[in-house]
Coordinates of C-alpha atoms in Angstrom, one line a residue:
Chain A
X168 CA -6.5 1.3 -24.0
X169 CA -9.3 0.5 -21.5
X170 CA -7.2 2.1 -18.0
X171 CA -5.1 5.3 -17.7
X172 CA -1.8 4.4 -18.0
X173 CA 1.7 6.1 -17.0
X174 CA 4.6 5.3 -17.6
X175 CA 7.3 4.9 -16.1
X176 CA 5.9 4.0 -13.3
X177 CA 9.4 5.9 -11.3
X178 CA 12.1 8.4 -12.5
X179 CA 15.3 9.3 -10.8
X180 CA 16.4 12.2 -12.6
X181 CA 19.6 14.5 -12.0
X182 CA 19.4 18.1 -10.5
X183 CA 19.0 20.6 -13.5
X184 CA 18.1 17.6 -15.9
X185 CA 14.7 18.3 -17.5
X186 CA 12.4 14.9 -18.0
X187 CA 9.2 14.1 -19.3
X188 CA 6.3 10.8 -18.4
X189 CA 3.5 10.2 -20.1
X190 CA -0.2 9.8 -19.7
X191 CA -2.3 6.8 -22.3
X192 CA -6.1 7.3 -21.5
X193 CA -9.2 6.0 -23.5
X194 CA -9.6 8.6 -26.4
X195 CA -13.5 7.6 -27.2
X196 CA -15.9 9.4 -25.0
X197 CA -13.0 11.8 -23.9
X198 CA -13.7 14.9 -21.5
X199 CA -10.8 16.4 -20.1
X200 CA -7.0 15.3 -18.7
X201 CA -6.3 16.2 -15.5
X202 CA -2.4 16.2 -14.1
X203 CA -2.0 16.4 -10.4
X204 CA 1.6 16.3 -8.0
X205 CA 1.7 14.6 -5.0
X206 CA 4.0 15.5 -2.6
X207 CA 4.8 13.2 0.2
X208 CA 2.5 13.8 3.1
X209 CA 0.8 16.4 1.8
X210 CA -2.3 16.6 -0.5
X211 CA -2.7 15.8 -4.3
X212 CA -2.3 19.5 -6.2
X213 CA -3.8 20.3 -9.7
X214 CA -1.1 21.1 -12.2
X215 CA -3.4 21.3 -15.3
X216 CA -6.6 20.4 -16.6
X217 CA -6.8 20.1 -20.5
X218 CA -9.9 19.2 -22.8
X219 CA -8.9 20.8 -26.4
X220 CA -6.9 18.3 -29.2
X221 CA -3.3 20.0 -29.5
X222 CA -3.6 22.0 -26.2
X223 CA -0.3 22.5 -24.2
X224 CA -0.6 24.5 -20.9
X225 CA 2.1 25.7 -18.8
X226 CA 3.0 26.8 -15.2
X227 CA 6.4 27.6 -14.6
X228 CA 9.1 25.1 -15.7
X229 CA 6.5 22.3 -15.9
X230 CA 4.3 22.1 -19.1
X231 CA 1.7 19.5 -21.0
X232 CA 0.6 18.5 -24.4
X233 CA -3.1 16.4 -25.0
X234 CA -3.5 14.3 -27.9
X235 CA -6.8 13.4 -27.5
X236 CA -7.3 11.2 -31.0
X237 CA -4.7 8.8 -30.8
X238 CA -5.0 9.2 -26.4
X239 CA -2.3 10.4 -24.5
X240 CA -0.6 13.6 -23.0
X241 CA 2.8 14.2 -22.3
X242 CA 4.5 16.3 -18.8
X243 CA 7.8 17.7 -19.2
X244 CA 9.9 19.3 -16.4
X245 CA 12.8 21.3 -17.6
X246 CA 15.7 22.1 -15.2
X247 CA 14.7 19.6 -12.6
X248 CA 14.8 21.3 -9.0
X249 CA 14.8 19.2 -5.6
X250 CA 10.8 20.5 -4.7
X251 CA 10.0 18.7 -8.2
X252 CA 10.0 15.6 -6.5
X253 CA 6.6 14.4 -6.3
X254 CA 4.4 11.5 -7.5
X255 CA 2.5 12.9 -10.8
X256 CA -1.0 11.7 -11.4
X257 CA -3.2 12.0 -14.6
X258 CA -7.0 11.2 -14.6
X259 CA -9.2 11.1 -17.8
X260 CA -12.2 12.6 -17.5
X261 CA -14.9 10.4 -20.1
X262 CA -18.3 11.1 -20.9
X263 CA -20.8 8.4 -20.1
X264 CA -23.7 9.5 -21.8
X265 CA -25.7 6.8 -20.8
X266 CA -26.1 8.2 -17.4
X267 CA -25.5 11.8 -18.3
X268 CA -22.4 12.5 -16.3
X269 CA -18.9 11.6 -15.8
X270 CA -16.3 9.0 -15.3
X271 CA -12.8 10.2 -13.4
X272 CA -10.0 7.4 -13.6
X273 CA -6.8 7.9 -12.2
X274 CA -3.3 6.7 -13.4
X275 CA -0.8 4.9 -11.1
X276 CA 1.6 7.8 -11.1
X277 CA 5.0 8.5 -12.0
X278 CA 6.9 8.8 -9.1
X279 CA 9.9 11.4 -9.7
X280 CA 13.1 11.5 -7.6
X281 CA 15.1 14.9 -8.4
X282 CA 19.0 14.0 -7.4
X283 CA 20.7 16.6 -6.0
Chain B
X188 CA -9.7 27.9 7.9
X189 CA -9.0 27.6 3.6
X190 CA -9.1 25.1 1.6
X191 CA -10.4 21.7 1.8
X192 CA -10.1 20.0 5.7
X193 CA -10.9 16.4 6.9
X194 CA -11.3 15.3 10.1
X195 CA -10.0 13.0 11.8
X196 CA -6.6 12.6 10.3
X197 CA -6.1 9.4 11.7
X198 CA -8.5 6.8 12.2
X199 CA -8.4 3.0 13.9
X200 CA -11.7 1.2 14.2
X201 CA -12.7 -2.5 14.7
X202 CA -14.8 -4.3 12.1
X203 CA -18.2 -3.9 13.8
X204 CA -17.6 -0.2 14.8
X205 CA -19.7 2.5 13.1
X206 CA -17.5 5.9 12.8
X207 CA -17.7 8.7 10.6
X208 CA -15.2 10.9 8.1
X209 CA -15.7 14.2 8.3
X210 CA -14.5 17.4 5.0
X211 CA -15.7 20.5 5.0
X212 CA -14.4 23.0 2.0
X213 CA -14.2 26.8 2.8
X214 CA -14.0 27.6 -1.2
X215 CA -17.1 28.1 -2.4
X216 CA -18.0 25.3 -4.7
X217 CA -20.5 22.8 -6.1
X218 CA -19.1 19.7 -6.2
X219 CA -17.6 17.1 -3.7
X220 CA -15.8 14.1 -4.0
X221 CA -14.8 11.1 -2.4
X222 CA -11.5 8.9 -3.0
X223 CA -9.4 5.9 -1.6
X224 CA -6.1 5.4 -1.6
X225 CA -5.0 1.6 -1.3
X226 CA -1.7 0.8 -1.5
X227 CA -0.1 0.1 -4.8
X228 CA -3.4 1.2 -6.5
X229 CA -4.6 4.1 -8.8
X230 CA -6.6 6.7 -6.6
X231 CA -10.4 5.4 -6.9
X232 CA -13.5 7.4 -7.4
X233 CA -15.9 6.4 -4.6
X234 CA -18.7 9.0 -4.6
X235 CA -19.8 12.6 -6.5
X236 CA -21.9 15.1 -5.2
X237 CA -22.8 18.5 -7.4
X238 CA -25.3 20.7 -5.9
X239 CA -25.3 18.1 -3.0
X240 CA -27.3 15.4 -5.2
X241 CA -24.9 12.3 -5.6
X242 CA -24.4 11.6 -9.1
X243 CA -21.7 8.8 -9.1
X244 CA -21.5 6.2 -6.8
X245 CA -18.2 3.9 -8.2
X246 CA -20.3 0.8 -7.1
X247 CA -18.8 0.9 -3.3
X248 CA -19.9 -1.6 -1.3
X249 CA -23.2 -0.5 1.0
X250 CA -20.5 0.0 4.3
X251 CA -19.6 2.9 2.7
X252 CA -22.3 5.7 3.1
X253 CA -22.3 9.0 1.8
X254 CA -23.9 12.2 3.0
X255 CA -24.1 15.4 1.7
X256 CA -26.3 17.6 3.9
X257 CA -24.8 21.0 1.7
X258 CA -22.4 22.1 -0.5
X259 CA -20.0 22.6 2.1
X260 CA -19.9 19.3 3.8
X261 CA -19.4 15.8 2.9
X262 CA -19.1 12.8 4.9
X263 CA -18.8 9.4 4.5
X264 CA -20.4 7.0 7.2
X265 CA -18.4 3.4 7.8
X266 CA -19.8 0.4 9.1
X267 CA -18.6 -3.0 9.6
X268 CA -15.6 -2.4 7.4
X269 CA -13.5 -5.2 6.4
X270 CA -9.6 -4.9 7.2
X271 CA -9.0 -4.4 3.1
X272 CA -10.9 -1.2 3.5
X273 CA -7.7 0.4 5.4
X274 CA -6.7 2.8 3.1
X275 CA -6.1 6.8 2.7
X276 CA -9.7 8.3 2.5
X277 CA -9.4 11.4 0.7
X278 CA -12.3 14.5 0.1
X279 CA -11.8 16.6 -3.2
X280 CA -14.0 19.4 -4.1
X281 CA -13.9 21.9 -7.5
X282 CA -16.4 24.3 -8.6
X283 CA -18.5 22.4 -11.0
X284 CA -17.1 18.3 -11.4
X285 CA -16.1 17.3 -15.0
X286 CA -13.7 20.7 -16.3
X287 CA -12.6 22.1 -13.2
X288 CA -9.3 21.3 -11.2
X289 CA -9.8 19.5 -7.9
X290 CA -8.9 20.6 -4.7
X291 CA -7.6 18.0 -2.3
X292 CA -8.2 17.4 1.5
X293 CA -5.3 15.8 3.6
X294 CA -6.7 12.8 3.5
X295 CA -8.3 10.5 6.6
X296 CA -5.6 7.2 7.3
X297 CA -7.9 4.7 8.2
X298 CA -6.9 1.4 9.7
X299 CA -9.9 -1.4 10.1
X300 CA -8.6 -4.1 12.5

């Protein structure tokens, strides 16, 4: 995998539904996965930023896992709610060591629609 | 004023103009970012400052100039910008760049006609 990838790219999901996207990064010269919602017209917020093999963070209804050997985390949502809906971002963090600092990519998003 | 603020929010400029985005973060940290937006496209890295030395530049083309006078400021100075640079300029900033969660700006919506 040479881009961040998520997929799908959009999600209509029912009210009270729970759902999960995922997120295929790079896994040589990983750093850290970042996971980001962006609401319409307001700005990008962090959700999570994971660096450890195995780790899974939550924050309210909305956790992640990281698999960094095999490259890609996973987002779930459980009990959709109407303010869930929000275009969700991840960006893998990689190590250049050739210059001694970092690369940030960004996925495409998955763009989730919460029915009512 | 908290968080991270941009200025202007809106932006139209002509090709040859020379204008200037302006973010300013009230948080306290090290590192500064900018991004564009384009339509249909993955947020793009443009520029990184930590401890206000740059320390990525995403090869942008040479319109696009960065400065970083401290760690609370950030612009980016534009100049003869081509109508594919319209896009959603956005600031970022986070305590140290790498490990730490960013913190967004609202973004600049610049229009080159």
């Amino acid at each position: 995998i040479l881009n961040v990838e998520q997929s799908p790219q959009s999600l209509h999901v029912q009210e009270g539904d729970s759902t999960n996207f995922t997120c295929s990064f790079p896994s040589s010269n990983f750093y850290a996965l970042h996971w980001y919602r962006w609401e319409t017209a307001k700005s990008p917020e962090a959700l999570f930023v994971m660096t450890l093999n195995g780790d899974e963070k939550k924050k309210g209804r909305i956790s992640a896992t990281l698999n960094t050997k095999e490259g890609y985390s996973y987002l779930y949502i459980k009990g959709s709610q109407p303010e869930d809906s929000a275009t969700y971002l991840c960006a893998s963090d990689e190590f250049i060591s050739n210059f001694g600092n970092e690369k940030l990519t960004f996925g495409t998003g998955t763009r989730l629609t919460i029915i009512p | 004023e908290t968080g991270v603020t941009q200025t202007p929010r809106h932006l139209v400029m002509g090709m040859t103009n020379k204008k200037s985005l302006k973010c300013e973060q009230h948080l306290g940290h090290n590192a500064m970012y900018w991004y564009k937006q384009s339509a249909k496209k993955p947020l793009e890295l443009m520029f990184v400052y930590n401890f206000k030395e740059q320390t990525e530049n995403n090869s942008v083309p040479s319109r696009f100039s960065p400065e970083c006078p401290n760690s609370s400021h950030l612009f980016l100075h534009l100049h003869t910008l081509q109508p594919e640079d319209s896009a959603l300029y956005l600031c970022a900033s986070s305590q140290a760049t790498g490990r730490d969660e960013q913190y967004f700006g609202p973004g600049t919506r610049l229009t080159v006609t």
